[in-house]
Amino acid sequence: MLVPLMEAVSDTCGGKAGALGALLREGLPVPDGFVVPFVAYLAAVRDLDLESDDLGATRIEARPVHATVIDALGRALDELGDPPVAVRSSAANEDTGQASAAGQHESFLAVHGVSEVADAVRACWASLFSARAIDYRGASGRDDLVMAVIVQRHLDAEVSGVMFTPADPNDATQIEASWGLGPSIVGGKVTPDAYRVAEGGSVTRTVADKRTRLDRRGTQLVIRDVPTRTRNQPAIDDATATRLAKLGKEIAAVLGGPQDIEWAIVDGRTWVLQARPVTAAPPPPPSPSGASDTPAATLTGTPGSRGTVTGTARIVRGPGDFARVHPGDILVCPFTDPAWTPLLRIAAGVVTETGGVLSHAAIVAREHAIPAVLGIPNATSRLHDDTIITIDGTTGTVTPADA
């Protein structure tokens, strides 16, 4: 019933698992694990009425995982040594060249024990019918509703990050890195260090003020403050960035095109957690030329998604503000959780206080072709609700109309 991760292929285990299986077969460093394939999901929902999207998740969550699946999970976990594991979605419409579905389905870290793993598998199945997944499918036109689930050994990363390999071999590899586990970076809750590794091996970097980190404590994930002395230290050195870029090239060669790669470093060893096709490349770093012409009131952040737009600033600090967002507004928020994806369909642009160009929010903004500027400290207090602003996602600037 279960498939060893090394044997996983996209047709039966989804794009995410299929990519990791291909990398394992080439001897690349992917944590060991297994997959609950499509067939298990189809058996679990065979007699459920899932045509009503808004009830699909409830109906799946209300049904216990079948005993045969739990038995198979128990045996597979025992073979791994029953460690804490990561449980990740691998849907048919996820991590493809047409749509990333970045952050749209559930993933869980630090899961321990067969009962908890079974619950996490069921939650991944149900996440096909979450509001954000339904909305994302509506925008992408995908309707192939089937879900596999990856179960892998959990890694307690000292440093983690994301890497984009270039479409043109002469372009630079882009890397973002921060302390602790990766969800802080991919979720945009921390502004990471940014590195560019040129084809010739030269490295340029921008070191961020990395104030928080996510770590495992038992079976809980905890956010901790980064000590002042290390907040502004580089998360990785240039030699590590160069090695990551080399690994990125190997991954791109195996998978046949530019890749969006999540990675982690544990005890000095680099691991690959995910690799998917780049669906929308980030903008290049802005040129310093013309900076003297920038109005004094202009705020500068990281270019996240190309384009320029003028609209009404809408300060959004959490789900309680969602109803205030109207089509054509520009979201101004601390960060954008994947649950906020429906807002990106109606917003004209997005400005965040934290996050990097390779975060889920930036990826989805690029897929929706709306400008995004990321990592402007205190943007929600420096910009004002109901005022007109212009954002330029190519240069990373936000200018109030009265500037």
XYZ file of C-alpha atoms in Angstrom:
403
model
C 0.000 0.000 0.000
C 2.786 2.452 0.899
C 5.571 3.357 -1.530
C 9.218 3.831 -0.485
C 10.152 7.417 -1.299
C 13.005 6.226 -3.512
C 10.441 4.443 -5.714
C 7.948 7.311 -5.898
C 6.850 8.620 -9.296
C 4.540 11.509 -10.115
C 1.797 9.428 -11.734
C 1.004 7.570 -8.507
C 2.531 9.780 -5.789
C 2.229 13.381 -7.018
C 4.775 15.847 -8.319
C 6.436 16.617 -4.983
C 7.051 12.972 -4.094
C 7.978 12.113 -7.666
C 10.688 14.765 -7.727
C 12.150 13.619 -4.403
C 12.102 10.017 -5.592
C 13.997 10.956 -8.750
C 16.620 12.792 -6.670
C 17.047 9.841 -4.300
C 17.540 7.482 -7.233
C 20.387 9.740 -8.387
C 22.028 9.568 -4.957
C 21.225 13.149 -3.928
C 20.738 13.983 -0.227
C 17.001 13.627 0.485
C 15.730 12.471 3.921
C 14.476 8.900 3.927
C 10.765 8.192 3.998
C 7.741 6.757 2.242
C 4.567 7.872 0.445
C 0.880 7.212 1.046
C -0.035 7.108 -2.682
C -3.072 8.307 -4.612
C -4.714 4.888 -4.401
C -4.944 5.122 -0.601
C -6.670 8.505 -0.829
C -9.104 7.245 -3.479
C -9.974 4.241 -1.314
C -10.502 6.479 1.724
C -12.964 8.793 -0.065
C -14.570 6.286 -2.439
C -18.111 6.573 -1.036
C -17.946 10.179 0.179
C -19.856 12.942 -1.591
C -17.042 15.414 -2.325
C -18.755 17.370 -5.091
C -19.562 20.161 -2.646
C -16.169 21.801 -2.131
C -17.117 23.537 1.094
C -18.076 20.228 2.760
C -15.292 18.066 1.346
C -12.784 18.765 4.120
C -15.387 18.191 6.850
C -16.416 14.834 5.407
C -12.844 13.600 5.110
C -11.896 14.784 8.598
C -14.948 13.080 10.109
C -13.905 9.648 8.836
C -11.236 7.676 10.769
C -8.245 6.481 8.783
C -8.789 2.816 7.856
C -7.078 0.220 10.054
C -5.138 -1.206 7.110
C -3.577 2.210 6.458
C -2.728 2.651 10.135
C -1.106 -0.795 10.233
C 0.967 0.012 7.155
C 1.990 3.367 8.644
C 3.059 1.665 11.877
C 5.277 -0.839 10.061
C 6.846 1.848 7.873
C 7.540 4.118 10.857
C 9.139 1.213 12.744
C 11.451 0.628 9.779
C 12.568 4.273 10.065
C 13.199 3.794 13.803
C 10.006 5.651 14.819
C 11.566 9.139 14.731
C 9.717 12.456 14.546
C 8.645 12.892 10.935
C 7.537 15.525 8.475
C 4.178 14.841 6.803
C 3.721 16.723 3.536
C 1.082 16.908 0.828
C 1.835 15.729 -2.703
C -1.272 16.471 -4.751
C -1.694 15.775 -8.445
C -1.863 19.519 -9.172
C 1.021 20.470 -6.874
C 4.622 21.308 -7.796
C 4.035 21.193 -11.548
C 5.480 23.401 -14.247
C 2.082 25.033 -14.731
C 1.216 25.784 -11.088
C 3.239 25.461 -7.894
C 0.297 25.415 -5.440
C 2.903 26.895 -3.100
C 1.693 26.577 0.482
C -1.877 25.724 -0.545
C -2.052 22.266 1.019
C -1.075 21.159 4.510
C 2.327 20.073 5.802
C 3.256 19.117 9.344
C 6.628 18.927 11.081
C 7.717 17.122 14.265
C 4.932 14.518 14.081
C 5.572 11.451 16.252
C 3.714 8.175 16.617
C 1.432 6.279 14.283
C -1.776 7.867 15.589
C -0.505 11.396 15.079
C 0.913 10.539 11.654
C -2.441 9.049 10.590
C -4.207 12.227 11.697
C -1.700 14.327 9.721
C -2.208 12.183 6.606
C -5.981 12.688 6.873
C -5.486 16.441 7.334
C -3.375 16.539 4.157
C -6.148 14.727 2.286
C -8.724 17.171 3.631
C -6.608 20.185 2.658
C -7.566 19.558 -0.975
C -10.831 21.231 0.032
C -9.510 24.138 2.104
C -10.701 27.599 1.088
C -7.263 28.597 -0.146
C -6.798 25.407 -2.196
C -10.244 25.786 -3.777
C -9.507 29.407 -4.642
C -6.081 28.545 -6.062
C -7.562 25.838 -8.273
C -10.147 28.317 -9.506
C -7.386 30.653 -10.616
C -5.182 27.965 -12.159
C -7.950 25.971 -13.839
C -6.775 22.678 -12.326
C -9.399 20.210 -11.078
C -7.513 16.901 -10.717
C -8.482 16.240 -7.097
C -6.281 13.477 -5.769
C -3.742 13.603 -2.944
C -0.705 11.557 -1.959
C 1.174 12.217 1.277
C 4.922 12.121 1.959
C 6.210 10.951 5.352
C 9.918 11.692 5.929
C 12.357 11.799 8.784
C 12.139 15.248 10.435
C 15.343 17.304 10.340
C 16.232 19.749 13.114
C 17.848 22.334 10.872
C 20.372 24.813 12.216
C 19.982 26.782 8.976
C 17.447 26.386 6.199
C 16.382 28.175 3.082
C 15.183 28.271 -0.490
C 17.115 28.332 -3.757
C 16.070 29.200 -7.319
C 18.242 27.820 -10.104
C 18.420 30.005 -13.235
C 16.811 29.297 -16.589
C 19.913 30.727 -18.294
C 23.133 29.010 -17.149
C 24.866 32.381 -17.320
C 22.505 33.888 -14.743
C 22.994 33.706 -10.990
C 21.529 31.162 -8.594
C 19.390 32.913 -5.975
C 19.502 31.658 -2.379
C 17.722 32.770 0.787
C 18.779 31.525 4.219
C 17.869 31.991 7.868
C 18.242 30.282 11.253
C 16.115 27.289 12.226
C 13.394 25.456 10.340
C 12.252 26.394 6.857
C 8.590 27.441 7.392
C 9.780 30.813 8.711
C 11.281 31.549 5.300
C 8.752 29.961 2.938
C 5.919 31.454 5.003
C 7.462 34.922 4.865
C 7.588 35.366 8.645
C 11.258 36.305 8.648
C 13.288 38.378 6.212
C 16.147 36.058 5.210
C 19.676 36.696 4.026
C 19.835 36.855 0.215
C 22.709 35.465 -1.873
C 23.440 35.498 -5.573
C 25.985 32.986 -6.850
C 27.212 33.869 -10.338
C 28.171 31.283 -12.930
C 31.850 32.008 -12.280
C 31.408 31.354 -8.558
C 31.429 34.916 -7.214
C 28.963 35.509 -4.372
C 27.106 38.684 -3.459
C 24.981 38.781 -0.340
C 22.595 40.972 1.613
C 22.479 40.077 5.305
C 19.097 40.613 6.979
C 18.100 41.284 10.576
C 16.800 37.796 11.358
C 14.928 38.351 14.612
C 13.135 35.039 15.103
C 13.654 31.363 14.331
C 11.444 28.273 14.335
C 12.664 25.118 16.093
C 11.335 21.779 17.332
C 10.821 21.181 21.038
C 9.602 17.605 21.443
C 6.575 17.388 19.164
C 5.951 21.129 19.246
C 7.257 23.881 16.978
C 8.336 26.973 18.884
C 9.272 30.467 17.727
C 12.290 31.828 19.560
C 14.069 35.160 19.519
C 17.461 35.074 17.828
C 20.206 36.382 20.180
C 21.175 39.952 19.346
C 24.769 38.968 18.584
C 23.707 36.575 15.785
C 20.687 38.361 14.279
C 22.850 40.199 11.749
C 25.423 37.476 11.162
C 25.272 35.647 7.813
C 23.348 32.388 8.114
C 25.741 30.733 5.639
C 29.183 31.676 4.382
C 30.177 32.153 0.740
C 31.635 28.660 0.464
C 28.323 27.137 1.587
C 26.415 29.327 -0.869
C 28.704 28.096 -3.644
C 28.146 24.456 -2.649
C 24.396 25.020 -2.594
C 24.502 26.506 -6.098
C 26.432 23.466 -7.313
C 23.864 21.164 -5.735
C 21.112 23.228 -7.366
C 22.646 22.632 -10.789
C 22.714 18.894 -10.156
C 19.049 18.930 -9.108
C 18.040 20.989 -12.149
C 19.885 18.554 -14.425
C 18.086 15.551 -12.897
C 14.636 17.160 -13.022
C 15.059 18.804 -16.406
C 14.694 22.532 -15.815
C 14.999 25.463 -13.398
C 14.015 24.461 -9.871
C 12.614 26.051 -6.718
C 14.416 24.079 -3.988
C 13.948 23.957 -0.219
C 17.059 22.878 1.693
C 18.295 22.463 5.254
C 21.658 22.108 6.982
C 21.984 19.714 9.927
C 25.349 19.014 11.621
C 27.113 20.555 8.642
C 25.345 18.361 6.064
C 23.008 19.791 3.426
C 19.683 18.083 2.705
C 17.098 18.643 -0.041
C 13.533 18.833 1.286
C 11.651 19.765 -1.875
C 12.232 20.637 -5.510
C 9.654 21.895 -7.972
C 9.740 23.705 -11.319
C 10.071 27.474 -11.212
C 6.679 28.739 -12.378
C 7.489 32.467 -12.334
C 11.008 33.808 -11.995
C 11.628 36.621 -9.482
C 12.723 40.055 -10.683
C 16.447 40.847 -10.735
C 17.925 42.982 -7.960
C 17.319 46.692 -8.607
C 19.998 48.827 -10.182
C 21.390 51.576 -7.931
C 21.128 54.046 -10.780
C 18.356 56.595 -10.442
C 18.233 56.361 -6.656
C 18.763 60.110 -6.378
C 15.461 60.674 -8.200
C 13.457 58.715 -5.627
C 11.054 60.855 -3.542
C 12.112 61.200 0.084
C 8.913 59.530 1.328
C 9.461 56.429 -0.786
C 9.895 53.162 1.150
C 12.323 50.594 -0.190
C 12.131 46.834 0.202
C 12.875 43.697 -1.781
C 11.492 43.391 -5.335
C 9.161 40.392 -5.173
C 7.031 40.421 -8.317
C 7.412 42.633 -11.367
C 5.128 45.487 -12.338
C 3.875 48.856 -11.149
C 0.416 49.678 -9.830
C -1.319 52.546 -8.070
C -4.197 51.832 -5.711
C -5.698 52.166 -2.264
C -3.574 50.920 0.614
C -5.449 48.384 2.744
C -3.791 47.551 6.059
C -4.403 43.863 6.803
C -3.012 42.491 10.057
C -4.995 39.255 10.177
C -8.086 37.354 9.022
C -10.324 39.828 10.855
C -9.392 42.426 8.226
C -10.086 40.233 5.171
C -13.628 41.543 4.639
C -12.263 45.073 4.298
C -10.254 44.203 1.168
C -11.861 45.257 -2.114
C -10.831 44.451 -5.684
C -7.975 46.724 -6.729
C -6.714 47.376 -3.192
C -3.024 47.030 -2.375
C -2.471 44.728 0.601
C -0.130 46.112 3.253
C 0.515 43.432 5.864
C 3.091 41.998 8.266
C 3.419 38.892 6.056
C 1.082 36.791 3.939
C 0.216 33.363 5.261
C -0.817 30.827 2.577
C -4.366 31.110 3.948
C -4.378 34.643 2.541
C -4.093 33.382 -1.044
C -7.711 34.290 -1.964
C -6.867 37.942 -1.264
C -4.115 37.824 -3.879
C -6.732 37.100 -6.544
C -8.506 40.412 -5.975
C -5.622 42.617 -4.802
C -3.755 44.831 -7.240
C -0.485 44.385 -5.351
C 1.037 43.416 -2.013
C 3.496 44.985 0.441
C 4.890 43.013 3.413
C 6.977 43.856 6.463
C 8.932 40.594 6.350
C 9.691 37.879 3.844
C 11.936 37.218 0.901
C 11.594 36.930 -2.839
C 11.412 33.133 -2.670
C 8.602 32.938 -0.081
C 5.186 31.420 -0.847
C 3.555 34.855 -0.996
C 6.029 36.131 -3.550
C 5.657 33.014 -5.684
C 1.844 33.241 -5.713
C 1.990 36.996 -6.433
C 4.169 36.271 -9.472
C 1.789 33.531 -10.626
C -1.092 36.052 -10.369
C 1.075 38.680 -12.128
C 0.583 41.331 -9.433
C 3.442 43.527 -8.153
C 4.906 42.696 -4.755
C 7.399 44.510 -2.531
C 8.656 42.576 0.478
C 10.492 43.204 3.710
C 9.645 46.868 4.432
C 9.986 47.190 8.233
C 6.897 48.650 9.948
C 5.060 49.079 6.640
C 1.672 48.726 8.361
C 2.376 51.808 10.490
C 4.407 53.808 7.973
C 1.664 53.536 5.359
C -1.913 54.520 6.099
C -5.220 52.824 5.393
C -7.352 54.251 2.562
C -4.499 56.322 1.127
C -3.249 56.056 -2.441
C 0.152 54.442 -2.965
C 2.191 53.314 -5.940
C 4.219 50.134 -5.666
C 6.934 49.080 -8.091
C 7.653 45.383 -7.716
C 10.571 45.574 -10.121
C 12.554 48.142 -8.144
C 11.140 47.274 -4.718
C 9.709 50.724 -3.922
C 6.456 52.007 -2.411
C 5.566 55.690 -2.821
C 2.581 57.472 -1.187
C 0.628 59.662 -3.605
C 1.437 62.804 -1.621
C 5.203 62.182 -1.677
